[in-house]
Coordinates of C-alpha atoms and ligand atoms in Angstrom, one line a residue:
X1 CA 11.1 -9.4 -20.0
X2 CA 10.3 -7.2 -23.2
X3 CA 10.8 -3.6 -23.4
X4 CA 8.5 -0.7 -23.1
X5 CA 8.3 -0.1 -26.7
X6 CA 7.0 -4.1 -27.3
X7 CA 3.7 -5.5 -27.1
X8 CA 3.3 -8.2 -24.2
X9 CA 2.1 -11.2 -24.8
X10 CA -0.2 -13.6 -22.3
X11 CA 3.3 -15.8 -22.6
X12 CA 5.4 -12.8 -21.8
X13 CA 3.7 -11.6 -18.3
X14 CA 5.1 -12.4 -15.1
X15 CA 3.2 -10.7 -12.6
X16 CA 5.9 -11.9 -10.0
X17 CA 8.9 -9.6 -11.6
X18 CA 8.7 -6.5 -10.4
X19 CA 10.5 -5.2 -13.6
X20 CA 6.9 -5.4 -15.0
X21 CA 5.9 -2.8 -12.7
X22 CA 9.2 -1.1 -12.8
X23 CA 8.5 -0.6 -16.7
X24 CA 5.1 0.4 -16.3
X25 CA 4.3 -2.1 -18.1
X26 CA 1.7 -4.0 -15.8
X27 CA -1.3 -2.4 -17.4
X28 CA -1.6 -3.1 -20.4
X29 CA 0.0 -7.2 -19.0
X30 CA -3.5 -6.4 -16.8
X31 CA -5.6 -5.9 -19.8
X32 CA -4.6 -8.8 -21.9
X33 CA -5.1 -10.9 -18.7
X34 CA -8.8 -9.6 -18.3
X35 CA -9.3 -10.0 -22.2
X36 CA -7.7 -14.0 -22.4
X37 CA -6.9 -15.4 -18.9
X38 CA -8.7 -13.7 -16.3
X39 CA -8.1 -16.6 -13.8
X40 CA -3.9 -17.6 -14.9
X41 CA -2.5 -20.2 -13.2
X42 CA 1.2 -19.0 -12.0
X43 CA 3.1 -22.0 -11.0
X44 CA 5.7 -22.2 -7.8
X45 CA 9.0 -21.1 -7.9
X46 CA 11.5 -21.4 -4.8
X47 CA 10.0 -17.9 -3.4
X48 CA 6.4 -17.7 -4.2
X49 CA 3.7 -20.3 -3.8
X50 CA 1.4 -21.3 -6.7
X51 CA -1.6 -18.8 -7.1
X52 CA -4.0 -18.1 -8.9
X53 CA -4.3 -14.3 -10.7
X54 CA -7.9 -13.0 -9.7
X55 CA -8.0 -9.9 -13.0
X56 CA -11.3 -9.2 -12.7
X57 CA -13.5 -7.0 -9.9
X58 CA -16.2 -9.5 -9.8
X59 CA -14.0 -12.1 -8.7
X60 CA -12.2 -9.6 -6.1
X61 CA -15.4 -8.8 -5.0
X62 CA -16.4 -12.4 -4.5
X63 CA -13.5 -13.8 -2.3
X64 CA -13.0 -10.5 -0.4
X65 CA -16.6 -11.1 1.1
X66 CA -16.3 -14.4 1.8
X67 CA -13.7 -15.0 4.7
X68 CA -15.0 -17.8 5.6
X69 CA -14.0 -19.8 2.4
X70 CA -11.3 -17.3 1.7
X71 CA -8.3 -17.6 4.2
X72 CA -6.6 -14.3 5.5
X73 CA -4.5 -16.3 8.3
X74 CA -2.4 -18.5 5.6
X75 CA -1.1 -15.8 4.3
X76 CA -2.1 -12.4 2.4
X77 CA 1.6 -12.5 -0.2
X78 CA 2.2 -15.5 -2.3
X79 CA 5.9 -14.2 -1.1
X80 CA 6.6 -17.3 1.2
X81 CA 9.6 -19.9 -0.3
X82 CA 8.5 -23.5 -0.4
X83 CA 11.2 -24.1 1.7
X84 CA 9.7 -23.1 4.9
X85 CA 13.5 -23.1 6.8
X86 CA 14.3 -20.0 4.1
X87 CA 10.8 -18.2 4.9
X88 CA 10.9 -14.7 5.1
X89 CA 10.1 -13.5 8.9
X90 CA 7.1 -11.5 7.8
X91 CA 5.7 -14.5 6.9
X92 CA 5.8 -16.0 10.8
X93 CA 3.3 -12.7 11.1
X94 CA 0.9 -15.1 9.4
X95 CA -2.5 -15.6 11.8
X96 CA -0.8 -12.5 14.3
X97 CA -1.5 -9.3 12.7
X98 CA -5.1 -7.9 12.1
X99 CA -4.8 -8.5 8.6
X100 CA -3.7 -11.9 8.1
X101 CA -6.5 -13.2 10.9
X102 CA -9.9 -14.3 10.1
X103 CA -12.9 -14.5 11.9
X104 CA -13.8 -14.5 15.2
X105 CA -10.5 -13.0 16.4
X106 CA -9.8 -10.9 13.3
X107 CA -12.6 -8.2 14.8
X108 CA -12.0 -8.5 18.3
X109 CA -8.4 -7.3 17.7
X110 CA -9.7 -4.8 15.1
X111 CA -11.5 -3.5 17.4
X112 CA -9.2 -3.0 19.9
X113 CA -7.8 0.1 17.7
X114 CA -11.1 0.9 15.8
X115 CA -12.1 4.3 17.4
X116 CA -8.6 5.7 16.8
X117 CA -9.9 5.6 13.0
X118 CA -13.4 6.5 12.8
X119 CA -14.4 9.1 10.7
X120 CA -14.9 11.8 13.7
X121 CA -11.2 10.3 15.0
X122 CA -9.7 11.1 11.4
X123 CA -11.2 14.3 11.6
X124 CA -9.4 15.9 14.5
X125 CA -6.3 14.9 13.1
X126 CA -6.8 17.8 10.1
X127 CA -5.4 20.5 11.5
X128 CA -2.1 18.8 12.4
X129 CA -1.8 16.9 8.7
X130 CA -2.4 20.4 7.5
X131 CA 0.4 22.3 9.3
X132 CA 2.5 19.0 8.3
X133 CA 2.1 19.8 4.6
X134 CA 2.8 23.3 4.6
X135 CA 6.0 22.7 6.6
X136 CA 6.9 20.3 4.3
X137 CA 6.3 22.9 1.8
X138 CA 8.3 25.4 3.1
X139 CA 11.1 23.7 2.8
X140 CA 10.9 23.3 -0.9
X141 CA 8.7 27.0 -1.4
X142 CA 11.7 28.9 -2.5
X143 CA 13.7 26.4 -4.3
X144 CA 11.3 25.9 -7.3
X145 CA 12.2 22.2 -7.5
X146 CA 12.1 19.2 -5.6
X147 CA 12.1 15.4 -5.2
X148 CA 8.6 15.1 -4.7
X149 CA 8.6 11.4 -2.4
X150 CA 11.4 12.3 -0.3
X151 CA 10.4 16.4 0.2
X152 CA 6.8 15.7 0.7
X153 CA 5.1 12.6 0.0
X154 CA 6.9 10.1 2.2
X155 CA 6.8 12.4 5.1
X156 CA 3.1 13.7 5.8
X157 CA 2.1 9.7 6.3
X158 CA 5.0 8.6 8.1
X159 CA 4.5 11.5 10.5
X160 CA 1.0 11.1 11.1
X161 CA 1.6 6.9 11.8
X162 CA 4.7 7.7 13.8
X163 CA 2.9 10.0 15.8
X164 CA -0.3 7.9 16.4
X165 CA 2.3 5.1 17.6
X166 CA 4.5 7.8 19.4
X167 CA 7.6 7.1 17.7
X168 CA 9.6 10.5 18.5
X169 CA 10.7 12.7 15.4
X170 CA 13.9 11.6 15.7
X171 CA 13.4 8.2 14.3
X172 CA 10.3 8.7 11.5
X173 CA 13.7 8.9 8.8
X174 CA 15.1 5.3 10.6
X175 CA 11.2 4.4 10.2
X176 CA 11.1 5.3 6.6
X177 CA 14.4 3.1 5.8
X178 CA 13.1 0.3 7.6
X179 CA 10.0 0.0 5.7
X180 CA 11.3 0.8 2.6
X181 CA 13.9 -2.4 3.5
X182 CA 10.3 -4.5 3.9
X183 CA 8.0 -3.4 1.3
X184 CA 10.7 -2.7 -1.2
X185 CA 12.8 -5.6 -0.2
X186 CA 13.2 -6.1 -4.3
X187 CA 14.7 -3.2 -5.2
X188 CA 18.1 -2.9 -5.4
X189 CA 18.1 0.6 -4.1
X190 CA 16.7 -0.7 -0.7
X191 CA 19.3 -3.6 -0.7
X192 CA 21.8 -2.0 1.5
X193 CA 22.8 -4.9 3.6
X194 CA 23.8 -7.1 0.9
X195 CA 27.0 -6.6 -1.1
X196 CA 26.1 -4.2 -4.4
X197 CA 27.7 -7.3 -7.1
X198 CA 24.4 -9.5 -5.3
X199 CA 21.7 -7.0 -5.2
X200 CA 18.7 -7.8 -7.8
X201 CA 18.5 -11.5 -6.6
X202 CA 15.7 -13.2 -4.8
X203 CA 18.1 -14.3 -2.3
X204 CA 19.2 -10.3 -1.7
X205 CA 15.0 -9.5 -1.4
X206 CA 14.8 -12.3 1.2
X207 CA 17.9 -10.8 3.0
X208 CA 16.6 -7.3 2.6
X209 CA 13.1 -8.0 3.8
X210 CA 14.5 -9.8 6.7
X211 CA 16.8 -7.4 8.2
X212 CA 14.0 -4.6 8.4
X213 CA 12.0 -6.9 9.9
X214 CA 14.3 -7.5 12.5
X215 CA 15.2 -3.9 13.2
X216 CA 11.7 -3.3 13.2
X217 CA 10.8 -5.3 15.7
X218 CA 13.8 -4.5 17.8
X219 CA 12.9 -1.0 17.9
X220 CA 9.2 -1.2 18.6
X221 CA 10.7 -4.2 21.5
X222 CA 12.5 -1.3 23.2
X223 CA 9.5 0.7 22.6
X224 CA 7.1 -1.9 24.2
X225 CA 9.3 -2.1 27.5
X226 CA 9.5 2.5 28.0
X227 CA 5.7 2.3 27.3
X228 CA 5.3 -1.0 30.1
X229 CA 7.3 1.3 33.2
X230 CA 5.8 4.6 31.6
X231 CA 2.7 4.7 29.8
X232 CA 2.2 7.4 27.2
X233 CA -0.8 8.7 24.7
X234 CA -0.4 6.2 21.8
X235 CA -1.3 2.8 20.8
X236 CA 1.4 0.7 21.9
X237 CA 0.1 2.1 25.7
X238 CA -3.7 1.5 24.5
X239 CA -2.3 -2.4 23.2
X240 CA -0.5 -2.5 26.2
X241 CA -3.9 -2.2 28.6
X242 CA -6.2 -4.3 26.2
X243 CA -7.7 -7.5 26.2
X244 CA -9.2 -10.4 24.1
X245 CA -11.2 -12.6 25.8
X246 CA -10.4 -11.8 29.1
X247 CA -7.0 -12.3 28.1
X248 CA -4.0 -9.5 27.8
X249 CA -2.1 -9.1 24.4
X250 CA 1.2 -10.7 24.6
X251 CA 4.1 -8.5 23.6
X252 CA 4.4 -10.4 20.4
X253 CA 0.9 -9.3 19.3
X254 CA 1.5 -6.2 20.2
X255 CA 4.6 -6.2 18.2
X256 CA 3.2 -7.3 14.7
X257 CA 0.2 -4.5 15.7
X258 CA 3.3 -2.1 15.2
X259 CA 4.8 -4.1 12.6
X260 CA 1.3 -3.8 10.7
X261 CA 0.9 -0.2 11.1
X262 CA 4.0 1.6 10.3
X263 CA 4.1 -0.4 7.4
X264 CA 0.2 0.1 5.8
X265 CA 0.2 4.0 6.9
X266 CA 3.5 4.7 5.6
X267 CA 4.0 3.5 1.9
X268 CA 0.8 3.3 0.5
X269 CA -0.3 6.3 1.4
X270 CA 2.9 8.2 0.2
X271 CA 2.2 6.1 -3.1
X272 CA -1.1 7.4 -3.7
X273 CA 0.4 10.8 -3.1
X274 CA 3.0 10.9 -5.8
X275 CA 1.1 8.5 -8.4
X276 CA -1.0 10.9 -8.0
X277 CA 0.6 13.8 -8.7
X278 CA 2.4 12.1 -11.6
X279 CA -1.0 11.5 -12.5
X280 CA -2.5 15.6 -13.0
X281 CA 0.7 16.0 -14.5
X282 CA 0.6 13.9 -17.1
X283 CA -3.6 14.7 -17.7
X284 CA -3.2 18.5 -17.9
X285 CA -6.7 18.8 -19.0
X286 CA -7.4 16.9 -15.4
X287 CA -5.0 18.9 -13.6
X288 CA -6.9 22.0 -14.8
X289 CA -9.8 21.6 -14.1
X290 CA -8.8 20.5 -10.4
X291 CA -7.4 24.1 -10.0
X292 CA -10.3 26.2 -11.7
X293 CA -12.5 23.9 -9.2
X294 CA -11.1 22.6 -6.1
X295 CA -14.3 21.5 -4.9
X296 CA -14.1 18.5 -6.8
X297 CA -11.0 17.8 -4.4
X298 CA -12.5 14.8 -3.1
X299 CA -13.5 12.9 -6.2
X300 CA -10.2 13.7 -7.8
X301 CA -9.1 11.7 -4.4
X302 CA -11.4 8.8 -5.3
X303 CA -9.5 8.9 -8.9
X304 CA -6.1 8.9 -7.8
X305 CA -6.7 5.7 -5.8
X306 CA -8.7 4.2 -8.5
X307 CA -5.7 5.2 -11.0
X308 CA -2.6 4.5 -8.8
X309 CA -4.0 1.7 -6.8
X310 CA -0.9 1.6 -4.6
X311 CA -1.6 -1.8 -2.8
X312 CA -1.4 -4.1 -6.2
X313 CA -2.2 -7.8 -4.5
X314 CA -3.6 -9.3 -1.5
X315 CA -4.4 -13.1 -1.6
X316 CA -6.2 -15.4 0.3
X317 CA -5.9 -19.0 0.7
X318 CA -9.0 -21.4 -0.8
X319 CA -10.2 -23.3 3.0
X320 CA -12.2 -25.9 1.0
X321 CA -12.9 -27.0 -2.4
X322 CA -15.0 -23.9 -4.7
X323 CA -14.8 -22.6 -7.6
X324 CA -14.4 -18.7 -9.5
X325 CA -15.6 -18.2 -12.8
X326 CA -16.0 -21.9 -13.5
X327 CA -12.5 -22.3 -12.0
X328 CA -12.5 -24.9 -9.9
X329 CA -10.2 -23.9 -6.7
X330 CA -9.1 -26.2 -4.5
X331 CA -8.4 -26.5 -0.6
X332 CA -5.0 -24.9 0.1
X333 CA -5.0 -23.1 -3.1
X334 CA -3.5 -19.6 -2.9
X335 CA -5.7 -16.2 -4.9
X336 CA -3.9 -13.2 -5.8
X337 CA -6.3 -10.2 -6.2
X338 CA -4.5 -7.6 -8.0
X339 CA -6.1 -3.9 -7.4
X340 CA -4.6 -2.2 -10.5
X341 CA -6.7 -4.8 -12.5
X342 CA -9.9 -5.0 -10.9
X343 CA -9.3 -0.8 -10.4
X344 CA -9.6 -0.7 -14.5
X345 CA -12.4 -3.1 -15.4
X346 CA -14.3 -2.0 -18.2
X347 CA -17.2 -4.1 -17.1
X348 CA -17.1 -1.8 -14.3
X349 CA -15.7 1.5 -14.9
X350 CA -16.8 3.0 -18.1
X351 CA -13.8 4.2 -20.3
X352 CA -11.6 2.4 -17.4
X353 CA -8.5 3.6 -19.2
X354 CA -9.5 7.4 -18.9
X355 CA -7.8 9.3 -16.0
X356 CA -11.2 11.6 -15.0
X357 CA -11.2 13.7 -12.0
X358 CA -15.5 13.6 -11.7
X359 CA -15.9 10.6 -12.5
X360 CA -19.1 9.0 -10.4
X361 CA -19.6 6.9 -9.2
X362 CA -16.2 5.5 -8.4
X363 CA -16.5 2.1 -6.7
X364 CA -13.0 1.5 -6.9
X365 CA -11.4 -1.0 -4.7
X366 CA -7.8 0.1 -3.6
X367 CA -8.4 0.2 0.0
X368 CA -10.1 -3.7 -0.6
X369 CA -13.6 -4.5 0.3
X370 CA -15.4 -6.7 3.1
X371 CA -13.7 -7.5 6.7
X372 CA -10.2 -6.2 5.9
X373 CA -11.1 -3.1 3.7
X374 CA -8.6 -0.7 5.3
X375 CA -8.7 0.6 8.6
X376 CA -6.4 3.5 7.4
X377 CA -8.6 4.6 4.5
X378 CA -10.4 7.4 6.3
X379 CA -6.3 8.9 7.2
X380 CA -4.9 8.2 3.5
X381 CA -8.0 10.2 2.2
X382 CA -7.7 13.0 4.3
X383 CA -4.1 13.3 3.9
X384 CA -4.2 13.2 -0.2
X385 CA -7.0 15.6 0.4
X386 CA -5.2 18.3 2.0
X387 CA -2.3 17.6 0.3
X388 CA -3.5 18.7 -2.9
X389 CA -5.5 21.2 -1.5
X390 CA -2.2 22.7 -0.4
X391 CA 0.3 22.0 -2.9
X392 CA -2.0 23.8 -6.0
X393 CA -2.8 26.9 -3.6
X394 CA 1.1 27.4 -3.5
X395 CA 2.5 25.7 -6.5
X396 CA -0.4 26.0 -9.3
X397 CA 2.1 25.8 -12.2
X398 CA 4.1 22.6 -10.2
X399 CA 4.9 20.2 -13.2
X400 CA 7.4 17.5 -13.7
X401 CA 11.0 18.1 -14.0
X402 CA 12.0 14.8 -15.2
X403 CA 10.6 10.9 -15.6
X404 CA 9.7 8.7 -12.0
X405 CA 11.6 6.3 -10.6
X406 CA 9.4 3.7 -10.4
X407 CA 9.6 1.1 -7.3
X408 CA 11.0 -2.6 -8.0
X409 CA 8.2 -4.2 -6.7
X410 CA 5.2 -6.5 -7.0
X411 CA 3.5 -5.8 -3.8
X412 CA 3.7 -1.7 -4.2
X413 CA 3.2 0.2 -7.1
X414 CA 5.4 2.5 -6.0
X415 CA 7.4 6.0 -7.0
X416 CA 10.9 6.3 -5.7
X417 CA 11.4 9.5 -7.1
X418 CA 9.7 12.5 -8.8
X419 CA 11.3 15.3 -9.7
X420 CA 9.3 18.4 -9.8
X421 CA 9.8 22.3 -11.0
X422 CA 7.4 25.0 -10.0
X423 CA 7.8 28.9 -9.3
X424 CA 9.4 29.4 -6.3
X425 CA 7.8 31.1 -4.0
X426 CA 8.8 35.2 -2.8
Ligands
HEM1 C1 -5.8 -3.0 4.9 C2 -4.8 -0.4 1.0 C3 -3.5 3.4 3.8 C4 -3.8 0.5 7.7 C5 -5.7 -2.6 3.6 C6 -6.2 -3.4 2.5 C7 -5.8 -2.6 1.4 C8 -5.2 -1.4 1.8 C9 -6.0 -3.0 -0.1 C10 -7.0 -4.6 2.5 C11 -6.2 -5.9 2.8 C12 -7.0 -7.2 2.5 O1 -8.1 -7.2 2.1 O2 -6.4 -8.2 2.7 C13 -4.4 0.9 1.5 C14 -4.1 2.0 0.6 C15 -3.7 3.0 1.4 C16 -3.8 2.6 2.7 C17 -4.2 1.9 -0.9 C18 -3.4 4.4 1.0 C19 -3.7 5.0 -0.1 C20 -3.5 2.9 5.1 C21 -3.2 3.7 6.3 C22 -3.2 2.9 7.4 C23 -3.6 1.6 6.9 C24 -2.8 5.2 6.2 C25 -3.0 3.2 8.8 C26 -2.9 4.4 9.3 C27 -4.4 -0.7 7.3 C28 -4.7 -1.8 8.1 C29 -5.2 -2.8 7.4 C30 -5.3 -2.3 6.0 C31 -4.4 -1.9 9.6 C32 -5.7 -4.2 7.8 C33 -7.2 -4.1 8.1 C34 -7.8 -5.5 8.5 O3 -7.2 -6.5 8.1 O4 -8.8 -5.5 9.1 N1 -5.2 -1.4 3.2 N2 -4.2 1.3 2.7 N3 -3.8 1.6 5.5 N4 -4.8 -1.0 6.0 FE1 -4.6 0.2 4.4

C-alpha cells in the first residue's frame, strides 16, 4: 500500500484493501483503472472470490439490465472465503433477501413491501424526518461543534428505518452498533469482539461480521414472535400476513427482510450525508452558492450521491458464457461494479472530477440501475434533502473542525467521524 503523497500504479491497486479507501486513495486507483484496465482481473484469495472489476458506466449499465445473464442470487459481495465451512453468515442470505434474488421471485417479494416506498409513501414521511433533524440539531445548536456522523448523520436514517420496522427508540443505538459490526466488519474500530492485538486481520472481519449477524437476527427473532401474538403497524406485521404464491413467508425470509433493511437504510444513507457535507466544505464556492440559492437543493442532492457514491460495489455472477468489452466472461464468473468509478466517467460526466452543485443532467448511478435500483432511494433523497435544507438555515457558517475518519472498508465508502465548528446558536 503506498501513501497519500505517492502516485499509484495499475500494479499497486488493490481494490480489496480497504486501506485504499481508508486513504482516499481509491479515486485516482479508479481513474488509472478506466484509463489502462477497465475490466482487471483480481484473482482469489482465502476471503474473496475471483472477480472481475467492471470501471466503466457502460459496462455497469450493461450487466445491471440484464438479470437474466447476470446472477443477483450467487451472491452481490465477492466477500465469501473459498472455503465454504469459514463463510461468513451473510453470505447464507444468498438467493433469501430481495436483493440477492433474481427473477421471477425477486419482484414478487419486492413487491410485497413496494407501496411503503413509493414516491407519495416517501412523502408523508417529511414532516417526521423534518422534526428528526431539527431535534438532532438542538442538541448540538448551542455547542458550536460537533461530531457530525454520530450527532446527526447516523441518526435521522436509522430512526426513520427503525421506525418503519418498529424497532422502539430504545434499541436504534444497539441497531447502529450492529450494523456498523456488519458493514464495517474491517475496521478495527468495529472489531469489538475480538481481542485488540488481533484486530485488522481478515480473520477479525469474518469474526466481526458474524457476530452482528447473529445478534441481528436474534433480535429481529424476538421481534418476529411479539409481532406473531400482537401485531403492530410495521413491516415485520405486513411480512408476517403476506404471501408468495399462495404460500406464507417463512420466518427466515422474514428475517433476512429485516436483516436487508436495517442495514441498506441505515449506512448508506448516513454516508451520503456526511460525504456530503465534507463535500461543500471542501468546495466553498459550491457550498455558497447552495446557500445564496437553496432551490437548487435537490440537484446539489443528485451531486452528493454522484460524488460520494456511498455503496462502492455490487457484483453479479456471469449464468452463462458472454462477454464485456471484448472480455470474454465465463459461467460462474463473479463482476464487481464499483459506483465511485462508473459515478466519475468522463465518457459520461463532463469534467467528472469537478464537484458541481447544478450540474444536469446527472445520470449518476449510486442507487444502481435496472431490477434492483434501490427501493430506499426515494427515503435517502428526501432525508439529504431536508437535511441540508435544515442544517444551512441554522448553521450557514458550519465548516470543518478537523480531517474525517474515513471507514475501513471496501463495501462502504464511509465517514466515521467529522468534526464540525459553527456559531452556536442563542
Ligand atoms: C438496493 C444504494 C439507501 C434499501 C440498492 C442498490 C444500491 C443502493 C447501489 C442496488 C443493488 C444492486 O443493484 O445489486 C443506496 C444508497 C443509499 C441507499 C447509495 C443512500 C444514499 C437506501 C435506503 C433503503 C434502501 C434508505 C431503505 C429504506 C434498499 C433495498 C435494496 C437496495 C431494499 C434492494 C432492492 C432490490 O434488490 O430490489 N441500494 N441505497 N437503500 N436498497 Fe439502497
Amino acid at each position: 500500500m503506498t501513501t497519500e503523497a505517492q502516485t499509484l500504479t495499475l500494479a499497486d491497486i488493490d481494490l480489496n484493501d480497504g486501506l485504499l479507501f481508508e486513504q482516499g486513495l481509491s479515486h485516482q486507483a479508479f481513474k488509472l483503472l478506466r484509463k489502462e484496465d477497465p475490466i482487471s482481473w483480481t484473482p482469489p484469495t482465502q476471503d474473496v472470490k475471483g472477480h472481475w472489476n467492471l470501471v466503466k458506466y457502460e459496462d455497469v449499465l450493461f450487466v445491471s439490465r440484464h438479470p437474466e445473464i447476470f446472477s443477483s442470487e450467487k451472491g452481490i459481495t465477492e466477500y465469501e472465503p473459498i472455503d465454504e465451512s469459514e463463510a461468513l453468515l451473510a453470505a447464507q442470505g444468498n438467493g433469501k433477501m430481495i436483493i440477492t434474488m433474481d427473477p421471477p421471485r425477486h419482484v414478487k417479494m419486492r413487491r410485497l413491501v413496494n407501496k411503503g416506498f413509493t414516491p407519495r409513501a416517501v412523502a408523508l414521511w417529511e414532516p417526521k424526518i423534518r422534526e428528526t433533524t431539527n431535534i438532532l440539531l438542538d442538541r448540538i445548536a448551542k455547542k458550536g461543534e460537533s461530531d457530525f456522523v454520530l450527532d446527526v448523520a447516523c441518526n435521522i436514517p436509522l430512526a426513520v428505518i427503525c421506525q418503519m420496522l418498529g424497532v422502539p427508540e430504545k434499541d436504534w443505538e444497539l441497531m447502529f452498533a450492529l450494523t456498523n459490526k456488519v458493514l464495517g466488519s474491517g475496521d478495527p474500530e468495529y472489531q469489538t469482539d475480538v481481542p485488540e492485538d488481533q484486530r485488522g486481520t481478515p480473520e477479525a472481519a469474518r469474526i466481526t461480521g458474524n457476530m452482528g449477524t447473529m445478534q441481528m437476527f436474534g433480535y429481529f427473532a424476538q421481534a418476529l414472535m411479539q409481532r406473531k401474538t400482537a401485531r403492530t403497524e410495521d413491516i415485520i406485521s405486513l411480512l408476517i400476513d403476506s404471501e408468495v404464491d399462495g404460500e406464507k413467508l417463512t420466518d427466515e425470509d422474514i428475517l433476512w427482510f429485516c436483516f436487508l433493511l436495517i442495514l441498506a437504510g441505515n449506512e448508506t444513507t448516513r454516508n451520503a450525508m456526511s460525504g456530503g457535507l465534507l463535500a461543500l466544505c471542501e468546495h466553498p464556492d459550491q457550498k455558497k452558492k447552495l446557500l445564496n440559492d437553496m432551490s437548487l437543493i435537490d440537484s446539489a442532492v443528485e451531486e452528493i450521491l454522484r460524488w460520494v457514491s456511498p455503496v462502492t460495489h455490487m457484483a453479479r455472477v456471469a449464468k452463462e458464457d458472454t462477454a464485456i468489452r471484448h472480455q470474454p466472461i465465463k459461467a460462474g464468473e463473479r463482476v464487481v461494479m464499483w459506483y465511485p468509478s462508473v459515478n466519475r466517467d468522463e465518457d459520461v460526466f463532463p469534467n467528472a472530477d469537478v464537484f458541481d452543485i447544478t450540474r444536469t443532467p446527472n445520470d449518476h448511478l449510486a442507487f444502481g440501475i435496472g431490477e434492483h435500483f434501490c427501493l430506499g432511494a426515494g427515503f435517502a433523497r428526501l432525508e439529504l434533502k431536508v437535511l441540508f435544507q435544515e442544517l444551512f438555515r441554522r448553521f450557514p457558517d458550519i465548516d470543518l473542525a478537523g480531517p474525517p475518519q474515513r471507514l475501513r472498508s471496501t463495501f462502504i465508502g464511509g465517514i466515521k467521524h467529522l468534526p464540525v465548528k459553527f456559531t452556536p446558536e442563542k
